[in-house]
CSV table of C-alpha atoms in Angstrom, one decimal:
chain,number,residue,atom,x,y,z
A,1,MET,CA,-12.4,-18.9,27.4
A,2,THR,CA,-15.9,-20.2,27.4
A,3,ASP,CA,-18.7,-18.6,25.7
A,4,ALA,CA,-20.1,-17.2,29.1
A,5,GLU,CA,-16.8,-15.8,30.0
A,6,VAL,CA,-16.4,-14.1,26.8
A,7,GLU,CA,-19.9,-12.6,27.1
A,8,ALA,CA,-19.0,-11.2,30.5
A,9,CYS,CA,-15.6,-9.9,29.4
A,10,VAL,CA,-17.5,-8.3,26.4
A,11,ALA,CA,-20.0,-6.6,28.7
A,12,ARG,CA,-17.2,-5.2,31.1
A,13,GLY,CA,-15.3,-4.1,28.1
A,14,GLN,CA,-18.3,-2.1,26.6
A,15,GLN,CA,-18.5,-0.4,30.1
A,16,GLY,CA,-14.8,0.6,29.8
A,17,ASP,CA,-13.0,-2.0,32.0
A,18,GLU,CA,-9.4,-1.9,30.7
A,19,GLY,CA,-8.8,-5.4,32.2
A,20,ALA,CA,-11.6,-6.9,30.1
A,21,ILE,CA,-10.6,-5.1,27.2
A,22,LEU,CA,-7.0,-6.5,27.5
A,23,GLU,CA,-8.4,-10.1,28.0
A,24,LEU,CA,-10.4,-9.7,24.7
A,25,PHE,CA,-7.4,-8.4,22.9
A,26,HIS,CA,-5.4,-11.4,23.9
A,27,TYR,CA,-8.4,-13.7,23.3
A,28,MET,CA,-9.0,-12.5,19.7
A,29,TYR,CA,-5.4,-11.7,18.7
A,30,PRO,CA,-4.3,-15.4,17.6
A,31,HIS,CA,-7.7,-15.7,15.6
A,32,VAL,CA,-7.1,-12.3,13.8
A,33,ALA,CA,-3.5,-13.2,13.1
A,34,LYS,CA,-4.5,-16.3,11.4
A,35,LEU,CA,-7.2,-14.6,9.3
A,36,VAL,CA,-5.0,-11.8,8.3
A,37,ASN,CA,-2.2,-14.2,7.2
A,38,ALA,CA,-4.7,-16.0,5.1
A,39,ASN,CA,-6.0,-12.8,3.5
A,40,LEU,CA,-2.6,-10.8,3.6
A,41,PRO,CA,-2.5,-8.1,0.8
A,42,GLY,CA,1.0,-8.2,-0.8
A,43,LYS,CA,3.0,-5.4,0.6
A,44,GLU,CA,1.4,-4.7,4.0
A,45,SER,CA,3.0,-6.0,6.9
A,46,ALA,CA,0.9,-8.8,8.6
A,47,GLU,CA,1.6,-7.5,12.1
A,48,ASP,CA,0.4,-4.1,11.2
A,49,LEU,CA,-2.9,-5.2,9.8
A,50,VAL,CA,-3.4,-7.6,12.8
A,51,GLN,CA,-2.9,-4.8,15.2
A,52,LYS,CA,-5.0,-2.5,12.9
A,53,ALA,CA,-8.0,-5.0,13.0
A,54,CYS,CA,-7.7,-5.7,16.8
A,55,VAL,CA,-7.8,-2.0,17.5
A,56,LYS,CA,-10.9,-1.7,15.2
A,57,ALA,CA,-12.5,-4.4,17.1
A,58,ILE,CA,-11.8,-2.8,20.5
A,59,THR,CA,-12.6,0.8,19.3
A,60,ASN,CA,-16.0,-0.4,18.1
A,61,LEU,CA,-16.9,-2.8,21.1
A,62,ARG,CA,-19.8,-0.9,22.0
A,63,GLN,CA,-21.4,-1.7,18.6
A,64,PHE,CA,-21.2,-5.4,19.2
A,65,SER,CA,-24.8,-6.7,19.7
A,66,GLY,CA,-24.1,-10.3,20.8
A,67,LYS,CA,-26.2,-11.6,18.1
A,68,VAL,CA,-23.5,-13.6,16.6
A,69,PRO,CA,-20.3,-15.0,18.4
A,70,PHE,CA,-17.7,-12.6,19.5
A,71,LEU,CA,-15.0,-14.1,17.2
A,72,HIS,CA,-17.3,-14.2,14.1
A,73,TRP,CA,-17.9,-10.3,14.7
A,74,VAL,CA,-14.1,-9.9,15.0
A,75,SER,CA,-13.6,-12.1,11.9
A,76,ARG,CA,-15.5,-9.9,9.9
A,77,ILE,CA,-13.6,-6.7,11.0
A,78,ALA,CA,-10.3,-8.6,10.3
A,79,VAL,CA,-11.3,-9.6,6.8
A,80,ASN,CA,-12.8,-6.1,5.9
A,81,THR,CA,-9.6,-4.7,7.2
A,82,CYS,CA,-7.6,-6.7,4.8
A,83,LEU,CA,-9.9,-6.0,1.9
A,84,ASN,CA,-9.6,-2.4,2.5
A,85,GLN,CA,-5.8,-2.6,2.5
A,86,ILE,CA,-6.0,-4.5,-0.9
A,87,ARG,CA,-8.2,-1.8,-2.3
A,88,HIS,CA,-5.9,0.8,-1.2
A,89,GLU,CA,-2.8,-0.9,-2.5
A,90,LYS,CA,-4.7,-1.2,-6.0
A,91,ARG,CA,-5.5,2.6,-6.0
A,92,ARG,CA,-2.0,3.5,-4.7
A,93,PRO,CA,0.5,0.9,-5.7
A,94,GLU,CA,3.9,1.8,-4.4
A,95,VAL,CA,7.4,0.6,-4.8
A,96,ARG,CA,9.4,0.0,-1.6
A,97,LEU,CA,13.2,-0.2,-1.1
A,98,ALA,CA,12.6,-3.6,0.0
A,99,ASP,CA,11.1,-4.6,-3.2
A,100,LEU,CA,14.1,-3.7,-5.3
A,101,THR,CA,17.0,-5.8,-6.4
A,102,GLU,CA,20.4,-5.1,-4.8
A,103,GLU,CA,21.5,-3.4,-8.0
A,104,GLU,CA,18.3,-1.2,-8.1
A,105,ALA,CA,18.8,-0.3,-4.3
A,106,GLY,CA,22.4,0.8,-5.3
A,107,VAL,CA,21.0,3.0,-7.9
A,108,VAL,CA,18.8,4.5,-5.5
A,109,GLU,CA,21.6,4.9,-2.8
A,110,ASN,CA,23.9,6.4,-5.6
A,111,LEU,CA,21.3,9.0,-6.7
A,112,ALA,CA,20.8,10.0,-3.0
A,113,THR,CA,24.3,10.5,-2.3
A,114,ARG,CA,25.2,11.9,-6.0
A,115,PRO,CA,22.2,12.9,-7.7
A,116,ASN,CA,23.7,13.7,-11.0
A,117,GLU,CA,26.1,10.8,-11.2
A,118,LEU,CA,25.4,7.3,-12.6
A,119,ASP,CA,28.1,5.2,-13.6
A,120,ALA,CA,27.8,2.6,-16.5
A,121,SER,CA,27.6,-0.5,-14.4
A,122,GLN,CA,24.4,0.9,-12.9
A,123,SER,CA,22.6,1.9,-15.9
A,124,LEU,CA,20.7,-1.5,-16.4
A,125,ALA,CA,19.7,-1.4,-12.8
A,126,ALA,CA,18.4,2.3,-13.3
A,127,ARG,CA,16.4,1.0,-16.2
A,128,GLU,CA,14.9,-1.6,-14.2
A,129,LEU,CA,14.0,0.8,-11.3
A,130,VAL,CA,12.2,3.1,-13.9
A,131,GLU,CA,10.1,0.2,-15.1
A,132,LYS,CA,9.2,-0.5,-11.5
A,133,LEU,CA,8.3,3.0,-10.9
A,134,LEU,CA,6.4,3.1,-14.2
A,135,GLN,CA,4.3,0.0,-13.2
A,136,GLY,CA,2.6,2.2,-10.4
A,137,LEU,CA,1.1,4.4,-13.0
A,138,ARG,CA,-2.2,3.9,-14.9
A,139,PRO,CA,-1.7,2.3,-18.4
A,140,PRO,CA,-2.3,5.4,-20.5
A,141,ASP,CA,0.1,7.5,-18.2
A,142,ARG,CA,2.7,4.7,-18.4
A,143,LEU,CA,2.4,4.7,-22.2
A,144,LEU,CA,2.8,8.4,-22.2
A,145,MET,CA,6.0,8.4,-20.0
A,146,ARG,CA,7.5,5.5,-22.2
A,147,LEU,CA,6.7,7.3,-25.5
A,148,MET,CA,7.8,10.7,-24.3
A,149,TYR,CA,11.0,10.0,-22.1
A,150,LEU,CA,12.1,6.4,-22.8
A,151,GLU,CA,11.5,6.5,-26.5
A,152,GLY,CA,12.0,10.3,-27.2
A,153,HIS,CA,8.9,11.1,-29.1
A,154,SER,CA,7.7,14.7,-29.4
A,155,GLN,CA,4.3,15.9,-28.6
A,156,GLU,CA,3.2,15.8,-32.0
A,157,GLU,CA,4.3,12.3,-32.8
A,158,ILE,CA,2.6,11.1,-29.6
A,159,SER,CA,-0.7,12.8,-30.7
A,160,ALA,CA,-0.3,11.2,-34.1
A,161,LEU,CA,0.2,7.7,-32.4
A,162,THR,CA,-2.4,7.9,-29.7
A,163,GLY,CA,-5.0,10.2,-31.1
A,164,TRP,CA,-4.7,12.4,-27.9
A,165,ASN,CA,-4.8,16.2,-28.3
A,166,GLY,CA,-1.9,18.5,-27.1
A,167,PRO,CA,-3.5,19.6,-23.9
A,168,LEU,CA,-4.5,16.2,-22.8
A,169,ILE,CA,-0.9,15.0,-23.4
A,170,LYS,CA,0.5,17.9,-21.4
A,171,VAL,CA,-2.0,17.3,-18.5
A,172,ARG,CA,-1.3,13.6,-18.5
A,173,ALA,CA,2.5,14.0,-18.7
A,174,PHE,CA,2.2,16.4,-15.6
A,175,ARG,CA,0.2,14.2,-13.5
A,176,ALA,CA,2.4,11.2,-14.4
A,177,ARG,CA,5.6,13.0,-13.6
A,178,SER,CA,4.1,14.0,-10.2
A,179,GLN,CA,3.1,10.6,-9.4
A,180,LEU,CA,6.6,9.3,-10.4
A,181,ARG,CA,8.1,12.0,-8.1
A,182,LYS,CA,6.0,10.9,-5.1
A,183,ARG,CA,7.0,7.4,-5.6
A,184,TYR,CA,10.7,8.1,-5.9
A,185,ALA,CA,10.5,10.5,-2.9
A,186,LEU,CA,9.1,7.6,-0.9
A,187,LEU,CA,12.1,5.3,-2.0
A,188,MET,CA,14.4,8.1,-0.9
A,189,LYS,CA,12.7,8.3,2.4
A,190,GLU,CA,13.5,4.6,3.1
A,191,GLN,CA,17.2,5.2,2.4
A,192,PRO,CA,19.2,5.0,5.8
């Protein structure tokens, strides 16, 4: 498309012409895909982000003023979409079933079918799964979970080691357990 054709297509799209919107979508899609793949956050599917960026551009088409070339405007939307996804993943890191080794996935599958049974061969994989789930917690919460559940320290011992008071330990432990349950529930939902 030439610049004049893009301008005419944008003008028609801003008026609600579905054919023009479809033309713009096909025009910007390869450009957006290239940008998203270059800025792709770790766990998000590239295709999902490309579609999200294209939908944002089409949805906000009326805001396009024409002061910059259309693809520059779309580029900004695509890069901001990637940056927002990166921020989201930093705030809410998650472990997905696809991120697990075969052994860890086997532990999740075993727990899904027989929640109270874990054979000896899966104990190492279970430990690694716990480590991955713990990585999603904030460092103080991760430390507390390690001290309390993996090393078996009492609340008093943890208080002496960290300097935290009893109520703080209880609140932190409650929140950390809640986060771990949510992350584990997400893994269980991915089970076929």
